[in-house]
Short mmCIF file of N, CA, C and O in Angstrom, two decimals:
data_model
loop_
_atom_site.label_atom_id
_atom_site.label_comp_id
_atom_site.label_asym_id
_atom_site.label_seq_id
_atom_site.Cartn_x
_atom_site.Cartn_y
_atom_site.Cartn_z
N MET A 25 0.93 -1.20 0.01
CA MET A 25 -0.09 0.03 0.00
C MET A 25 0.81 1.21 0.02
O MET A 25 0.39 2.28 -0.43
N CYS A 26 2.10 1.11 0.51
CA CYS A 26 3.04 2.32 0.46
C CYS A 26 4.42 1.68 0.40
O CYS A 26 4.65 0.58 0.71
N GLY A 27 5.45 2.56 -0.05
CA GLY A 27 6.76 2.10 -0.01
C GLY A 27 7.67 3.08 -0.61
O GLY A 27 7.38 4.31 -0.85
N THR A 28 8.97 2.59 -0.88
CA THR A 28 9.91 3.49 -1.42
C THR A 28 10.46 2.82 -2.63
O THR A 28 10.60 1.63 -2.75
N ILE A 29 10.72 3.71 -3.67
CA ILE A 29 11.41 3.27 -4.90
C ILE A 29 12.61 4.00 -5.11
O ILE A 29 12.63 5.22 -5.00
N THR A 30 13.68 3.32 -5.38
CA THR A 30 15.02 3.89 -5.81
C THR A 30 15.18 3.64 -7.24
O THR A 30 15.32 2.51 -7.64
N THR A 31 15.35 4.77 -8.16
CA THR A 31 15.62 4.59 -9.49
C THR A 31 17.00 4.26 -9.74
O THR A 31 17.82 4.40 -8.87
N HIS A 32 17.35 3.91 -10.97
CA HIS A 32 18.73 3.66 -11.33
C HIS A 32 19.44 5.03 -11.57
O HIS A 32 18.70 6.09 -11.60
N ASN A 33 20.62 5.12 -11.89
CA ASN A 33 21.34 6.38 -11.91
C ASN A 33 21.76 6.75 -13.32
O ASN A 33 22.69 7.47 -13.56
N ALA A 34 21.03 6.25 -14.23
CA ALA A 34 21.23 6.60 -15.65
C ALA A 34 20.97 8.08 -16.01
O ALA A 34 20.13 8.66 -15.26
N SER A 35 21.70 8.65 -16.87
CA SER A 35 21.56 10.12 -17.04
C SER A 35 20.22 10.40 -17.92
O SER A 35 19.87 9.73 -18.73
N LEU A 36 19.52 11.49 -17.40
CA LEU A 36 18.31 11.98 -17.99
C LEU A 36 18.66 13.31 -18.40
O LEU A 36 18.79 14.29 -17.64
N ALA A 37 18.76 13.64 -19.66
CA ALA A 37 19.16 14.93 -20.20
C ALA A 37 18.08 16.01 -19.95
O ALA A 37 16.99 15.76 -19.56
N ALA A 38 18.58 17.23 -19.92
CA ALA A 38 17.72 18.44 -19.81
C ALA A 38 16.57 18.31 -20.77
O ALA A 38 16.69 17.87 -21.91
N GLU A 39 15.42 18.67 -20.33
CA GLU A 39 14.17 18.68 -21.11
C GLU A 39 13.76 17.29 -21.63
O GLU A 39 12.97 17.19 -22.54
N ALA A 40 14.22 16.23 -20.94
CA ALA A 40 13.79 14.91 -21.31
C ALA A 40 12.95 14.23 -20.19
O ALA A 40 12.84 14.79 -19.14
N SER A 41 12.29 13.18 -20.57
CA SER A 41 11.45 12.47 -19.51
C SER A 41 11.61 11.04 -19.79
O SER A 41 12.08 10.65 -20.83
N ALA A 42 11.30 10.20 -18.79
CA ALA A 42 11.35 8.71 -18.87
C ALA A 42 10.17 8.27 -18.09
O ALA A 42 9.84 8.70 -17.09
N VAL A 43 9.60 7.10 -18.52
CA VAL A 43 8.45 6.43 -17.92
C VAL A 43 8.86 5.04 -17.53
O VAL A 43 9.60 4.33 -18.28
N PHE A 44 8.53 4.68 -16.35
CA PHE A 44 8.67 3.23 -15.92
C PHE A 44 7.42 2.78 -15.17
O PHE A 44 6.64 3.55 -14.64
N THR A 45 7.24 1.42 -15.20
CA THR A 45 6.12 0.83 -14.63
C THR A 45 6.36 0.13 -13.25
O THR A 45 7.42 -0.59 -13.19
N VAL A 46 5.52 0.45 -12.27
CA VAL A 46 5.80 -0.28 -10.96
C VAL A 46 4.72 -1.31 -10.76
O VAL A 46 3.54 -0.93 -10.96
N THR A 47 5.10 -2.52 -10.59
CA THR A 47 4.08 -3.65 -10.35
C THR A 47 3.87 -3.71 -8.88
O THR A 47 4.77 -3.79 -8.02
N ASN A 48 2.47 -3.62 -8.59
CA ASN A 48 2.06 -3.63 -7.27
C ASN A 48 0.67 -4.29 -7.12
O ASN A 48 -0.33 -3.73 -7.67
N SER A 49 0.51 -5.41 -6.55
CA SER A 49 -0.65 -6.15 -6.57
C SER A 49 -1.75 -5.53 -5.77
O SER A 49 -2.95 -5.96 -5.80
N PHE A 50 -1.48 -4.58 -4.98
CA PHE A 50 -2.50 -3.84 -4.22
C PHE A 50 -3.22 -2.73 -4.96
O PHE A 50 -4.30 -2.39 -4.57
N VAL A 51 -2.69 -2.43 -6.19
CA VAL A 51 -3.29 -1.28 -6.88
C VAL A 51 -4.30 -1.69 -7.85
O VAL A 51 -4.24 -2.84 -8.50
N GLU A 52 -5.41 -1.05 -7.85
CA GLU A 52 -6.55 -1.25 -8.83
C GLU A 52 -6.87 -0.02 -9.56
O GLU A 52 -6.48 1.09 -9.23
N ILE A 53 -7.47 -0.18 -10.72
CA ILE A 53 -7.56 0.92 -11.75
C ILE A 53 -8.18 2.17 -11.20
O ILE A 53 -7.97 3.22 -11.53
N GLY A 54 -9.12 2.12 -10.21
CA GLY A 54 -9.77 3.27 -9.67
C GLY A 54 -9.00 3.94 -8.39
O GLY A 54 -9.39 5.02 -8.07
N ASP A 55 -7.92 3.40 -8.06
CA ASP A 55 -7.21 3.91 -6.95
C ASP A 55 -6.36 5.23 -7.36
O ASP A 55 -6.15 5.47 -8.50
N VAL A 56 -6.00 5.91 -6.31
CA VAL A 56 -5.08 7.08 -6.48
C VAL A 56 -3.81 6.81 -5.92
O VAL A 56 -3.69 6.34 -4.72
N VAL A 57 -2.73 6.89 -6.74
CA VAL A 57 -1.45 6.71 -6.18
C VAL A 57 -0.68 8.16 -5.99
O VAL A 57 -0.59 8.90 -6.98
N VAL A 58 -0.25 8.37 -4.81
CA VAL A 58 0.40 9.61 -4.48
C VAL A 58 1.96 9.39 -4.46
O VAL A 58 2.39 8.32 -3.92
N ILE A 59 2.66 10.29 -5.00
CA ILE A 59 4.17 10.03 -5.06
C ILE A 59 4.80 11.36 -4.69
O ILE A 59 4.37 12.45 -4.88
N SER A 60 5.96 11.19 -3.96
CA SER A 60 6.75 12.37 -3.56
C SER A 60 8.23 12.05 -3.71
O SER A 60 8.60 10.87 -3.55
N GLN A 61 8.94 13.04 -3.98
CA GLN A 61 10.46 12.82 -4.11
C GLN A 61 11.03 12.95 -2.75
O GLN A 61 10.86 14.04 -2.06
N ARG A 62 11.81 11.99 -2.35
CA ARG A 62 12.54 12.05 -1.00
C ARG A 62 13.95 12.62 -1.20
O ARG A 62 14.40 13.28 -0.34
N SER A 63 14.63 12.28 -2.30
CA SER A 63 15.90 12.83 -2.62
C SER A 63 16.21 12.60 -4.01
O SER A 63 15.57 11.89 -4.76
N GLY A 64 17.28 13.28 -4.51
CA GLY A 64 17.89 13.01 -5.84
C GLY A 64 17.49 14.21 -6.91
O GLY A 64 17.69 13.99 -8.03
N LYS A 65 16.97 15.31 -6.46
CA LYS A 65 16.62 16.33 -7.35
C LYS A 65 17.81 17.12 -7.78
O LYS A 65 18.70 17.29 -7.08
N VAL A 66 17.68 17.59 -9.01
CA VAL A 66 18.77 18.49 -9.39
C VAL A 66 18.13 19.93 -9.47
O VAL A 66 17.28 20.18 -10.25
N ALA A 67 18.69 20.80 -8.69
CA ALA A 67 18.18 22.20 -8.63
C ALA A 67 16.79 22.40 -8.61
O ALA A 67 16.27 23.34 -9.14
N LEU A 68 16.09 21.51 -7.94
CA LEU A 68 14.60 21.47 -7.81
C LEU A 68 13.84 21.45 -9.11
O LEU A 68 12.65 21.85 -9.27
N ASN A 69 14.54 20.96 -10.21
CA ASN A 69 14.02 20.85 -11.49
C ASN A 69 13.46 19.45 -11.95
O ASN A 69 13.02 19.28 -13.02
N THR A 70 13.71 18.52 -11.12
CA THR A 70 13.35 17.11 -11.44
C THR A 70 11.86 17.01 -10.87
O THR A 70 11.61 17.35 -9.72
N GLN A 71 11.09 16.44 -11.67
CA GLN A 71 9.62 16.27 -11.40
C GLN A 71 9.26 14.86 -11.64
O GLN A 71 9.59 14.16 -12.58
N VAL A 72 8.35 14.32 -10.75
CA VAL A 72 7.87 12.93 -10.86
C VAL A 72 6.37 13.01 -10.83
O VAL A 72 5.78 13.82 -9.99
N GLU A 73 5.69 12.20 -11.71
CA GLU A 73 4.20 12.20 -11.69
C GLU A 73 3.79 10.72 -11.89
O GLU A 73 4.38 10.02 -12.59
N VAL A 74 2.63 10.36 -11.38
CA VAL A 74 2.01 9.10 -11.65
C VAL A 74 1.11 9.33 -12.95
O VAL A 74 0.26 10.25 -12.83
N THR A 75 1.47 8.77 -13.97
CA THR A 75 0.78 9.07 -15.28
C THR A 75 -0.15 7.96 -15.65
O THR A 75 -0.87 8.17 -16.72
N ALA A 76 -0.23 6.88 -15.12
CA ALA A 76 -1.33 5.92 -15.35
C ALA A 76 -1.44 4.87 -14.11
O ALA A 76 -0.45 4.62 -13.48
N VAL A 77 -2.61 4.31 -14.00
CA VAL A 77 -2.98 3.36 -12.97
C VAL A 77 -3.76 2.20 -13.64
O VAL A 77 -4.69 2.60 -14.38
N ALA A 78 -3.33 1.03 -13.39
CA ALA A 78 -4.14 -0.16 -13.78
C ALA A 78 -4.19 -1.18 -12.72
O ALA A 78 -3.53 -0.94 -11.65
N ASN A 79 -4.94 -2.19 -13.02
CA ASN A 79 -4.97 -3.23 -12.07
C ASN A 79 -3.62 -3.94 -11.99
O ASN A 79 -3.15 -4.37 -12.99
N GLY A 80 -2.91 -3.80 -10.76
CA GLY A 80 -1.70 -4.44 -10.60
C GLY A 80 -0.42 -3.60 -10.94
O GLY A 80 0.62 -4.10 -10.79
N SER A 81 -0.57 -2.34 -11.34
CA SER A 81 0.50 -1.50 -11.71
C SER A 81 0.22 -0.11 -11.74
O SER A 81 -0.95 0.28 -11.82
N PHE A 82 1.23 0.74 -11.77
CA PHE A 82 1.12 2.20 -12.17
C PHE A 82 2.36 2.71 -12.75
O PHE A 82 3.47 2.09 -12.61
N ASP A 83 2.21 3.78 -13.58
CA ASP A 83 3.44 4.23 -14.30
C ASP A 83 3.87 5.50 -13.61
O ASP A 83 3.06 6.33 -13.16
N ILE A 84 5.15 5.72 -13.56
CA ILE A 84 5.72 6.91 -13.01
C ILE A 84 6.50 7.63 -14.26
O ILE A 84 7.35 6.96 -14.87
N THR A 85 6.26 8.79 -14.33
CA THR A 85 7.12 9.57 -15.35
C THR A 85 8.02 10.56 -14.55
O THR A 85 7.66 11.31 -13.79
N VAL A 86 9.39 10.45 -15.01
CA VAL A 86 10.36 11.46 -14.44
C VAL A 86 10.67 12.42 -15.42
O VAL A 86 11.02 11.98 -16.58
N ILE A 87 10.64 13.71 -15.12
CA ILE A 87 10.81 14.76 -16.05
C ILE A 87 12.03 15.71 -15.52
O ILE A 87 11.94 16.09 -14.39
N ASN A 88 12.95 15.89 -16.42
CA ASN A 88 14.01 16.82 -16.11
C ASN A 88 13.63 18.20 -16.75
O ASN A 88 13.76 18.39 -17.92
N ASN A 89 13.20 19.06 -15.87
CA ASN A 89 12.72 20.39 -16.36
C ASN A 89 13.86 21.49 -16.61
O ASN A 89 13.63 22.60 -16.69
N ASN A 90 15.08 21.02 -16.51
CA ASN A 90 16.16 22.08 -16.82
C ASN A 90 16.07 22.42 -18.31
O ASN A 90 15.73 21.69 -19.08
N VAL A 91 16.44 23.66 -18.49
CA VAL A 91 16.39 24.28 -19.93
C VAL A 91 17.41 23.48 -20.75
O VAL A 91 18.36 22.80 -20.27
N ALA A 92 17.16 23.62 -22.02
CA ALA A 92 18.01 23.04 -23.07
C ALA A 92 19.51 23.37 -22.67
O ALA A 92 19.74 24.44 -22.29
N ALA A 93 20.34 22.36 -22.87
CA ALA A 93 21.77 22.43 -22.48
C ALA A 93 21.99 22.61 -21.06
O ALA A 93 23.08 23.04 -20.55
N GLY A 94 20.97 22.40 -20.28
CA GLY A 94 21.13 22.59 -18.83
C GLY A 94 21.67 21.19 -18.11
O GLY A 94 22.28 20.51 -18.88
N THR A 95 21.44 21.09 -16.93
CA THR A 95 22.00 20.03 -16.13
C THR A 95 21.21 18.74 -16.26
O THR A 95 19.99 18.71 -16.18
N ALA A 96 21.94 17.74 -16.62
CA ALA A 96 21.33 16.28 -16.67
C ALA A 96 21.02 15.84 -15.29
O ALA A 96 21.76 16.08 -14.37
N GLU A 97 20.03 15.03 -15.15
CA GLU A 97 19.75 14.21 -13.94
C GLU A 97 20.60 12.95 -14.00
O GLU A 97 20.46 12.10 -14.83
N THR A 98 21.59 12.76 -13.14
CA THR A 98 22.53 11.70 -13.22
C THR A 98 22.44 10.81 -11.93
O THR A 98 23.10 9.72 -12.02
N GLY A 99 21.77 11.05 -11.01
CA GLY A 99 21.83 10.28 -9.72
C GLY A 99 20.56 9.48 -9.60
O GLY A 99 19.52 9.76 -10.23
N ALA A 100 20.63 8.54 -8.67
CA ALA A 100 19.39 7.82 -8.41
C ALA A 100 18.44 8.65 -7.65
O ALA A 100 18.85 9.52 -6.80
N ILE A 101 17.15 8.54 -7.92
CA ILE A 101 16.14 9.39 -7.29
C ILE A 101 15.37 8.39 -6.31
O ILE A 101 14.97 7.28 -6.73
N VAL A 102 15.12 8.87 -5.09
CA VAL A 102 14.32 8.01 -4.06
C VAL A 102 13.01 8.68 -4.09
O VAL A 102 12.83 9.79 -3.80
N LEU A 103 12.00 7.80 -4.21
CA LEU A 103 10.58 8.19 -4.24
C LEU A 103 9.82 7.45 -3.18
O LEU A 103 10.05 6.28 -2.93
N ASN A 104 8.94 8.20 -2.48
CA ASN A 104 7.97 7.56 -1.69
C ASN A 104 6.52 7.46 -2.29
O ASN A 104 6.17 8.38 -3.01
N PHE A 105 5.85 6.37 -2.16
CA PHE A 105 4.50 6.39 -2.70
C PHE A 105 3.48 5.83 -1.74
O PHE A 105 3.94 5.13 -0.69
N ALA A 106 2.20 6.09 -1.97
CA ALA A 106 1.10 5.52 -1.09
C ALA A 106 -0.04 5.35 -2.06
O ALA A 106 -0.39 6.12 -3.00
N VAL A 107 -0.79 4.27 -1.90
CA VAL A 107 -1.98 3.97 -2.61
C VAL A 107 -3.23 4.38 -1.81
O VAL A 107 -3.34 3.87 -0.63
N ILE A 108 -4.04 5.28 -2.28
CA ILE A 108 -5.34 5.49 -1.69
C ILE A 108 -6.36 4.63 -2.44
O ILE A 108 -6.54 4.77 -3.64
N LYS A 109 -6.99 3.80 -1.70
CA LYS A 109 -7.98 2.92 -2.28
C LYS A 109 -9.34 3.70 -2.71
O LYS A 109 -9.78 4.50 -1.83
N ALA A 110 -9.77 3.41 -3.78
CA ALA A 110 -10.98 4.09 -4.31
C ALA A 110 -12.10 3.44 -3.57
O ALA A 110 -12.19 2.33 -3.19
N VAL A 111 -13.20 4.16 -3.51
CA VAL A 111 -14.49 3.65 -2.95
C VAL A 111 -15.59 3.66 -4.05
O VAL A 111 -15.77 4.66 -4.84
N THR A 112 -16.24 2.52 -4.21
CA THR A 112 -17.29 2.37 -5.17
C THR A 112 -18.52 2.82 -4.56
O THR A 112 -18.89 2.46 -3.50
N VAL A 113 -19.25 3.75 -5.24
CA VAL A 113 -20.40 4.33 -4.81
C VAL A 113 -21.64 3.64 -5.50
O VAL A 113 -21.65 3.41 -6.68
#
């Protein structure tokens, strides 16, 4: 229902983004997944978002918002997440 994710340390160029899928058997399509960065930001320009939720998984997009020719994201990013279960009405 909650946890920590540590990304790999591959370089993410300025103005680039990358998506990865987290497999989690507690997640269902109507749930809300909240994510926050615990460490690994470059000049406060690294952004993470949950961009898709499905039964058993969710996608996270990492975005390097540094301007062109700016600083690449080169370190591992540590993320905290929590799943808020949806209520069927």
